[in-house]
Structures are given as structure tokens and as C-alpha cells.
mmCIF file of C-alpha atoms in Angstrom:
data_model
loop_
_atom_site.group_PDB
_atom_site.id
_atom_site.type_symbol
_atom_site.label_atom_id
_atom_site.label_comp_id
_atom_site.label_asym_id
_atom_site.label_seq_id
_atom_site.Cartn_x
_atom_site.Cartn_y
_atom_site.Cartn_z
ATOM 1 C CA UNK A 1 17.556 -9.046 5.886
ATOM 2 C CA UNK A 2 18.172 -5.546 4.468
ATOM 3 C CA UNK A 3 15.929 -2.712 5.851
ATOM 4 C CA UNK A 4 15.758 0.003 8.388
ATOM 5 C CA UNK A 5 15.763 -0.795 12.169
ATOM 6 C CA UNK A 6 14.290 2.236 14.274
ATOM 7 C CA UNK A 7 14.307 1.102 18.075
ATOM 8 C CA UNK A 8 12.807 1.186 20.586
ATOM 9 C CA UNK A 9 9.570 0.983 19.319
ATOM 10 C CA UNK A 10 8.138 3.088 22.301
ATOM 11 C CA UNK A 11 10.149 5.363 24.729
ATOM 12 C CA UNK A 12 8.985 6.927 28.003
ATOM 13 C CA UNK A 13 10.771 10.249 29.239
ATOM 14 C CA UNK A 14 10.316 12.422 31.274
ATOM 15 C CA UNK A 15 10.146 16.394 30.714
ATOM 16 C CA UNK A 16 13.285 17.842 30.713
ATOM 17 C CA UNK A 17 15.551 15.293 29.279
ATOM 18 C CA UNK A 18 17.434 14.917 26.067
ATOM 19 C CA UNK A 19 16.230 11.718 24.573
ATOM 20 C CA UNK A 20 18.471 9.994 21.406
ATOM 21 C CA UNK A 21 16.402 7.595 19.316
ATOM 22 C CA UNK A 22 17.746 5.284 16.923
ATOM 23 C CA UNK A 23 17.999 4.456 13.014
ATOM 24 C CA UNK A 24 20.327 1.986 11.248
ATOM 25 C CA UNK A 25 20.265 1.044 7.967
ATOM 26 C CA UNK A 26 21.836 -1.822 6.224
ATOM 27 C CA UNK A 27 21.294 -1.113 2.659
ATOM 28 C CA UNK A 28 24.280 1.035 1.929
ATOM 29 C CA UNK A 29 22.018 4.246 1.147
ATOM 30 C CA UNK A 30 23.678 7.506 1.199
ATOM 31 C CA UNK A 31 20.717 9.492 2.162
ATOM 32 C CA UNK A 32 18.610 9.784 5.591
ATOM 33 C CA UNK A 33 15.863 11.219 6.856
ATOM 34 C CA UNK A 34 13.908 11.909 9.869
ATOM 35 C CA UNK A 35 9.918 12.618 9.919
ATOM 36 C CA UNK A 36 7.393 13.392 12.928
ATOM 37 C CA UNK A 37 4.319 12.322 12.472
ATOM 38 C CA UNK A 38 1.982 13.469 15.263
ATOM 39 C CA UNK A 39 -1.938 11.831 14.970
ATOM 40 C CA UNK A 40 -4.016 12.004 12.112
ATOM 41 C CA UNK A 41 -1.856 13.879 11.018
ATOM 42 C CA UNK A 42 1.561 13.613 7.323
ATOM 43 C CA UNK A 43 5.105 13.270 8.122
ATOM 44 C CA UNK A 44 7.165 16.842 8.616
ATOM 45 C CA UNK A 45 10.643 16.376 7.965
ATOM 46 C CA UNK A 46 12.954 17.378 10.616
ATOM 47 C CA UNK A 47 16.868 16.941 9.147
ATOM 48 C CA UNK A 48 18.270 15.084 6.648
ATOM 49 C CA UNK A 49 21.486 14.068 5.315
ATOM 50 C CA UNK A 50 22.626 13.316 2.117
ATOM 51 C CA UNK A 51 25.905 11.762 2.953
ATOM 52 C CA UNK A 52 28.473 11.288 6.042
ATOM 53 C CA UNK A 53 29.206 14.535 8.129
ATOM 54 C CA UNK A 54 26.431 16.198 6.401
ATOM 55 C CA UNK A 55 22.537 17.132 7.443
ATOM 56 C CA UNK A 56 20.090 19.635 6.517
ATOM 57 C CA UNK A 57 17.489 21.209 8.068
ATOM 58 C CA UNK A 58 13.939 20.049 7.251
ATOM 59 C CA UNK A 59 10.429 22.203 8.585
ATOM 60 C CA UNK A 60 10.854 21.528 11.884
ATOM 61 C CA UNK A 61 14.314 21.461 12.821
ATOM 62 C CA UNK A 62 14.344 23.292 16.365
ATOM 63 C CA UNK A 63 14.690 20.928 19.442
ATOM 64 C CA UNK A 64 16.466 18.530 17.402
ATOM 65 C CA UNK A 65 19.886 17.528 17.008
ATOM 66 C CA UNK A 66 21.620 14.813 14.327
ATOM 67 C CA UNK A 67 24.347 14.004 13.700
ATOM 68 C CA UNK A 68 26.106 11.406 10.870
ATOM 69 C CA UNK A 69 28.994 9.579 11.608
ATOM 70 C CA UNK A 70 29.031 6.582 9.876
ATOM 71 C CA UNK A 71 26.935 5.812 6.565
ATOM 72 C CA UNK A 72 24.513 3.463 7.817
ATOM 73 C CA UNK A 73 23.373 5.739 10.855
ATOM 74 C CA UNK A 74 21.289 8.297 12.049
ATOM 75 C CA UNK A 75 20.896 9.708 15.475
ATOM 76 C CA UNK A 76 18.211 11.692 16.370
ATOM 77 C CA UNK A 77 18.147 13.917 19.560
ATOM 78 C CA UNK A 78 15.119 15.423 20.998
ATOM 79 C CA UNK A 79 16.547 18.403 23.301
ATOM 80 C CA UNK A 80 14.650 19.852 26.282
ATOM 81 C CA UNK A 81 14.139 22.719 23.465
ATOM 82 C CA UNK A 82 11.705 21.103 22.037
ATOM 83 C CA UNK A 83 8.423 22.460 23.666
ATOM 84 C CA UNK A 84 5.982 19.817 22.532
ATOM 85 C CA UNK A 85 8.150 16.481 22.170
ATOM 86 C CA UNK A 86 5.573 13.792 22.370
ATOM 87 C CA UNK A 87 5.176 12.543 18.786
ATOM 88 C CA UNK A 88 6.223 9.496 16.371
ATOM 89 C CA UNK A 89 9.450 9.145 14.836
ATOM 90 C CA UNK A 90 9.803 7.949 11.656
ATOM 91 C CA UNK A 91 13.136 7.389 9.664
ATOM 92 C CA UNK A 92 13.721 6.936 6.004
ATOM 93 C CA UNK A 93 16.801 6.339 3.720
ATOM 94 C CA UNK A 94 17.163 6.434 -0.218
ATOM 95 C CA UNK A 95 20.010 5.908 -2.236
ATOM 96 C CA UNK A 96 19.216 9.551 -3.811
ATOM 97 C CA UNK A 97 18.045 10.156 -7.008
ATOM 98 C CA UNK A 98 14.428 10.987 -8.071
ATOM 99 C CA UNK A 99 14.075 7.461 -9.455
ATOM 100 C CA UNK A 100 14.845 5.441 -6.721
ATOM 101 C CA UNK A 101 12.371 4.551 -4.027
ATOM 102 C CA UNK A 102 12.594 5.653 0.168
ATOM 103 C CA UNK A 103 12.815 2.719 2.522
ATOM 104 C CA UNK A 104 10.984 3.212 6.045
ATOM 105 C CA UNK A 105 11.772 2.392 9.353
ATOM 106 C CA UNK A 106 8.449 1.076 11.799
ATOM 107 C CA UNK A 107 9.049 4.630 13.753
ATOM 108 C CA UNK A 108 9.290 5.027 17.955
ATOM 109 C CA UNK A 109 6.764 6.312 19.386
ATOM 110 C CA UNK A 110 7.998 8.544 21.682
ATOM 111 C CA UNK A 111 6.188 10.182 25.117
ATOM 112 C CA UNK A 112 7.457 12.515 27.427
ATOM 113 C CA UNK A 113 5.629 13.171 30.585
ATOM 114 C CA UNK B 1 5.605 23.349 1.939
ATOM 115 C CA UNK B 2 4.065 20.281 0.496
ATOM 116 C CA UNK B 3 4.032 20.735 -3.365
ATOM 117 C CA UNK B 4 1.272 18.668 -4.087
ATOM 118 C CA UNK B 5 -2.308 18.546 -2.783
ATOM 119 C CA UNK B 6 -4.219 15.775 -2.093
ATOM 120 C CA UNK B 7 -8.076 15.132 -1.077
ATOM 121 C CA UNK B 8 -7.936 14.824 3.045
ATOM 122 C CA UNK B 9 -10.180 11.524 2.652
ATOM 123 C CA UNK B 10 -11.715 8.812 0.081
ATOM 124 C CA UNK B 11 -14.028 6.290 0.417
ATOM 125 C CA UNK B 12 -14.344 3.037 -1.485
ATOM 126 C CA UNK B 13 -16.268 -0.299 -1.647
ATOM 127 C CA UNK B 14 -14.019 -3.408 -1.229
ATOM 128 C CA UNK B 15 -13.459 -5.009 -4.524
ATOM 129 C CA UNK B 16 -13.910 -1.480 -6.636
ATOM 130 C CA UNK B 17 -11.614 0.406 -8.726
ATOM 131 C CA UNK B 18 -10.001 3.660 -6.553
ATOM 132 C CA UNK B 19 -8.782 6.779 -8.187
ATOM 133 C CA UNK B 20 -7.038 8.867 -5.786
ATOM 134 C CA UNK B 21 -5.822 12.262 -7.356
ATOM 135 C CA UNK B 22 -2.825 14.140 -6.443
ATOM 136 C CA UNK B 23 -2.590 18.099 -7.623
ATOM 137 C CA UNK B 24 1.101 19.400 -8.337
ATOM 138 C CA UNK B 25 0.735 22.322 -10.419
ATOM 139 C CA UNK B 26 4.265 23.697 -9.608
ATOM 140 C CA UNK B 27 5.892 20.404 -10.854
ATOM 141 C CA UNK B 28 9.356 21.181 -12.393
ATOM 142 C CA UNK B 29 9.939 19.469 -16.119
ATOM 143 C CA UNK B 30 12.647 17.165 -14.302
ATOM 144 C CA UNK B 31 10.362 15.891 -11.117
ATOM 145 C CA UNK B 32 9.307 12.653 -10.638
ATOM 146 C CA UNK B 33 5.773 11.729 -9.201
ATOM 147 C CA UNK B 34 6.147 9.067 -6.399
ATOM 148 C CA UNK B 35 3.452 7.660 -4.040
ATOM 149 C CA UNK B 36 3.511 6.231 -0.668
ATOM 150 C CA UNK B 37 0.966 4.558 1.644
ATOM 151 C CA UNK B 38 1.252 4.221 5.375
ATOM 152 C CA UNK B 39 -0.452 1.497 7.270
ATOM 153 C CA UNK B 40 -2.056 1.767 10.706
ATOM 154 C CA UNK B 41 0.631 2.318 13.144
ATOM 155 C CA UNK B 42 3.328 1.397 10.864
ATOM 156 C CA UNK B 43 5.946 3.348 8.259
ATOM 157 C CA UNK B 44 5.409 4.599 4.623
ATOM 158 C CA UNK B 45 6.344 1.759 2.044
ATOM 159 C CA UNK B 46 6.688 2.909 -1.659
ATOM 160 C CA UNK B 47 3.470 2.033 -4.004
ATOM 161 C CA UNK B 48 4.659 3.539 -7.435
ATOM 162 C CA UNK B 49 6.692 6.311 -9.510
ATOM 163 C CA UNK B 50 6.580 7.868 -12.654
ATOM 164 C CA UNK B 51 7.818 10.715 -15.039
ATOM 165 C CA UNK B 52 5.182 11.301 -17.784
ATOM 166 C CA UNK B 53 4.179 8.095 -19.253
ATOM 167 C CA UNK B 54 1.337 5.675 -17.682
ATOM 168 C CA UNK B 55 3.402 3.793 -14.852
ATOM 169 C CA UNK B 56 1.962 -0.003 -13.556
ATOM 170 C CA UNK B 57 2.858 -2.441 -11.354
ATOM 171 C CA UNK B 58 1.539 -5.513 -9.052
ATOM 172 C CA UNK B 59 0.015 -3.030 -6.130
ATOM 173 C CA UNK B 60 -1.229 -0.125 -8.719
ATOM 174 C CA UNK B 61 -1.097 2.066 -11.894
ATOM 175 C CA UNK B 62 -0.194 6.072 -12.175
ATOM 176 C CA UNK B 63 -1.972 7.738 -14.446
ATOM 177 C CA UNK B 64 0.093 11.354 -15.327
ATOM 178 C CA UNK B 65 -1.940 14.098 -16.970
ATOM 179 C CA UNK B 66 -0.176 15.083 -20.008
ATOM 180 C CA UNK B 67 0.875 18.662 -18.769
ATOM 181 C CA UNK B 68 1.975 17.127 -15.875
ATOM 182 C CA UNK B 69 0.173 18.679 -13.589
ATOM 183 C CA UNK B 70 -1.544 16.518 -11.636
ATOM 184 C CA UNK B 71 -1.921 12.523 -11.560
ATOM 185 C CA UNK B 72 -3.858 9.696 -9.975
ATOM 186 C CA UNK B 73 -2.738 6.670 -8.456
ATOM 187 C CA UNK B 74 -5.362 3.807 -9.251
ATOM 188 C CA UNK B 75 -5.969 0.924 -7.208
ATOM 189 C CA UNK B 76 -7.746 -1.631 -9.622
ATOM 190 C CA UNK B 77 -10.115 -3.656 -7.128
ATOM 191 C CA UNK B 78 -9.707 -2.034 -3.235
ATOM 192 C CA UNK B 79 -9.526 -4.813 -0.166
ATOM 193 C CA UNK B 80 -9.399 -4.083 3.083
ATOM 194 C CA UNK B 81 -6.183 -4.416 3.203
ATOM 195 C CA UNK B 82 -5.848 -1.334 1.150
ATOM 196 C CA UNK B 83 -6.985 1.376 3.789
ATOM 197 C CA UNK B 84 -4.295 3.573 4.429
ATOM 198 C CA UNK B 85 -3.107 7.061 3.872
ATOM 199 C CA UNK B 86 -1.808 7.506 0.636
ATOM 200 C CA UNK B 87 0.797 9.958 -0.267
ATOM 201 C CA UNK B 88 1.985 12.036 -3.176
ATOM 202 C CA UNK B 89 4.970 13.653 -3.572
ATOM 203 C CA UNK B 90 7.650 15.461 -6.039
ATOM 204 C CA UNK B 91 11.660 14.401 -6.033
ATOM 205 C CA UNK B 92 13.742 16.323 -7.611
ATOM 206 C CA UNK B 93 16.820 15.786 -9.866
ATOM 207 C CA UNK B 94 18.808 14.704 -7.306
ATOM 208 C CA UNK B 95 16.081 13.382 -5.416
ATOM 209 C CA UNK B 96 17.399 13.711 -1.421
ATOM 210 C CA UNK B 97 14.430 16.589 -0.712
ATOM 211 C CA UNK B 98 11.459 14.576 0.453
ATOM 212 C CA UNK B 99 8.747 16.186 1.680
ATOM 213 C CA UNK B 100 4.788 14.705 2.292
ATOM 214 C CA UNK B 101 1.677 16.819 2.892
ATOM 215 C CA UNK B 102 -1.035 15.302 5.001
ATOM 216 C CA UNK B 103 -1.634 12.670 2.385
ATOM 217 C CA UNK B 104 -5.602 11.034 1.643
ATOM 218 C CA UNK B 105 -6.668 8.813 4.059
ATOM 219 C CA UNK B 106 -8.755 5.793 2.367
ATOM 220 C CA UNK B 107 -11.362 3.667 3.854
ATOM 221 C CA UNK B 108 -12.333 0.525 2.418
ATOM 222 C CA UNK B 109 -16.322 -0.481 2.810
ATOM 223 C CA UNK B 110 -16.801 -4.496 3.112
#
């Protein structure tokens, strides 16, 4: 099946560590995103990258890391930088275009203690 | 920043009509209105998009002010299954800039 596979679905670290979560996509998009999404609360975008070797920044960039070496992923790191880590990760991909519609993964929920 | 502003919460009885609004006075002559519900615990899916003209499908119709500045997504007879936040929000001409606000968060009365 063609979607978005985020994993793991929940991730224990502890404080102090880098942590790398997940996102492949198998629907040949050339865009990707990543969201946090802490509760009750919308989706801030952290990067995003439009095609291979390329990212921007999103709102919330600092204490995050990406990088986009092949099409159909998108690594996300969360660095000891990041003061308040504990959140959920969600990530998207579109094939661009303001007509087409953003696929979502089922997001990690992420915890550092 | 969000471009578009949306209640923080709605209310509805199971089997009524829902009009959620959506506020984007800044829209650009180009953007195109998109909305996107997230589930419990789960990711966004896509619900609907639209340019200027009256936009349905089999989960919901967009109704587009004619000045474009705002627009309601309308859920035709609300189940349970329906409760969700519900997000609006503007692409662009190339469409790869996606940001959501804090969405409206809709609860479904039995």
C-alpha cells in the first residue's frame, strides 16, 4: 500500500540524547514535512523540504536537524538543544502544488525523561 | 504565522448540518483553501480544497465567500465519527509552504 510510515510509534529517551525518528514515503512525492504537535494543541512546522538535498526552516526549527538524502525519506533529529523535547511528531509529504492534497504519517510520540 | 483563523471549538448534535468557518483575510488571488481534520491520536487526512467556486465531495462541501475572504467547510449530517479538529489553511502557487493554526476542535452530541 502507498502511504507514509512514521515509526516507532512511541520512543522513550532519556535527557541528553540525540534521538532520530523516522518517515518514509512510498508515493514518489517530492515534498516533506515535519510538524510538532504538543496537546490540545495545531501542528508547528519544524523543516521542510521540497526536493533531495534541500530543507527549509519552518517556526520552530532550533533543536532539530534533517536531512534529505534520498526522495522518499526524511530524518528527523531531536538534538540535546532542544530544551523542551517531549512532544508528537508528525510527518507529511505532497507532491507540491496548491492543488494537490498532503498525505500524513500516524506521528511518534516521543518522551524524554 | 497561521494565515487563517478559526473558532477554537464547535459543538454539534449528531445527525445535524455543521458549518465550521475559517477567516483568511490576507488570502493572495492565487491561494487555494484546503481543510484537514485530525482524529484522536492519529494524523491529519485531507477533507476538501477549493479556489473560488462551491467545492463538494463524499465527506463535505466548501463554501468560498465571493471576495475570498473567508469560507466554511460544511459537514451535511455530523456522526460521531466526525469529532475532530478541523483545519484550514492557505497553499500557495507552488504549494510546498504548509502551515496550520490551532484548528476548531468539534464535538459531536449523541
Amino acid at each position: 500500500d502507498g502511504g507514509i510510515t512514521q515509526s516507532p510509534k512511541y520512543l522513550f529517551r532519556k535527557e541528553g540524547q540525540n534521538v532520530t525518528l523516522s518517515c518514509e514515503q512510498n508515493l514518489n512525492h517530492d515534498a516533506m514535512y515535519w510538524y510538532r504537535q504538543d496537546p490540545g494543541q495545531g501542528l508547528r512546522l519544524i523543516y521542510y523540504s521540497q526536493i533531495v538535498n534541500d530543507f527549509q526552516k519552518g517556526d520552530i526549527a532550533e533543536g532539530y536537524s534533517v536531512s534529505r538524502e534520498k526522495k522518499e525519506s526524511f530524518p528527523l533529529t531531536v538534538t540535546s538543544a532542544q530544551k523542551n523535547p517531549t512532544a508528537f511528531y508528525l510527518c507529511a509529504s505532497t507532491p507540491g502544488g496548491e492543488r494537490t492534497e498532503a498525505f500524513f504519517g500516524q506521528g511518534t510520540r516521543l518522551t524524554v525523561v | 504565522d497561521a494565515k487563517t483563523t478559526q473558532p477554537n471549538s464547535m459543538e454539534s448534535n449528531e445527525e445535524e448540518p455543521v458549518h465550521l468557518p475559517c477567516n483568511h483575510s490576507t488570502i493572495s488571488g492565487t491561494d487555494y483553501i484546503h481543510w484537514y481534520r485530525q482524529l484522536p491520536s492519529q494524523g491529519p487526512e485531507y477533507v476538501i480544497h477549493g479556489l473560488t467556486s462551491n467545492v463538494n465531495n463524499r465527506m463535505a462541501s466548501l463554501a468560498i465567500a465571493e471576495d475570498r475572504k473567508s469560507s466554511t467547510l460544511i459537514l451535511h449530517r455530523a456522526t460521531l465519527r466526525d469529532a475532530a479538529v478541523y483545519y484550514c489553511i492557505l497553499r500557495d502557487d507552488w504549494g510546498y509552504d504548509m502551515r496550520f493554526g490551532a484548528g476548531t476542535r468539534l464535538t459531536v452530541k449523541p
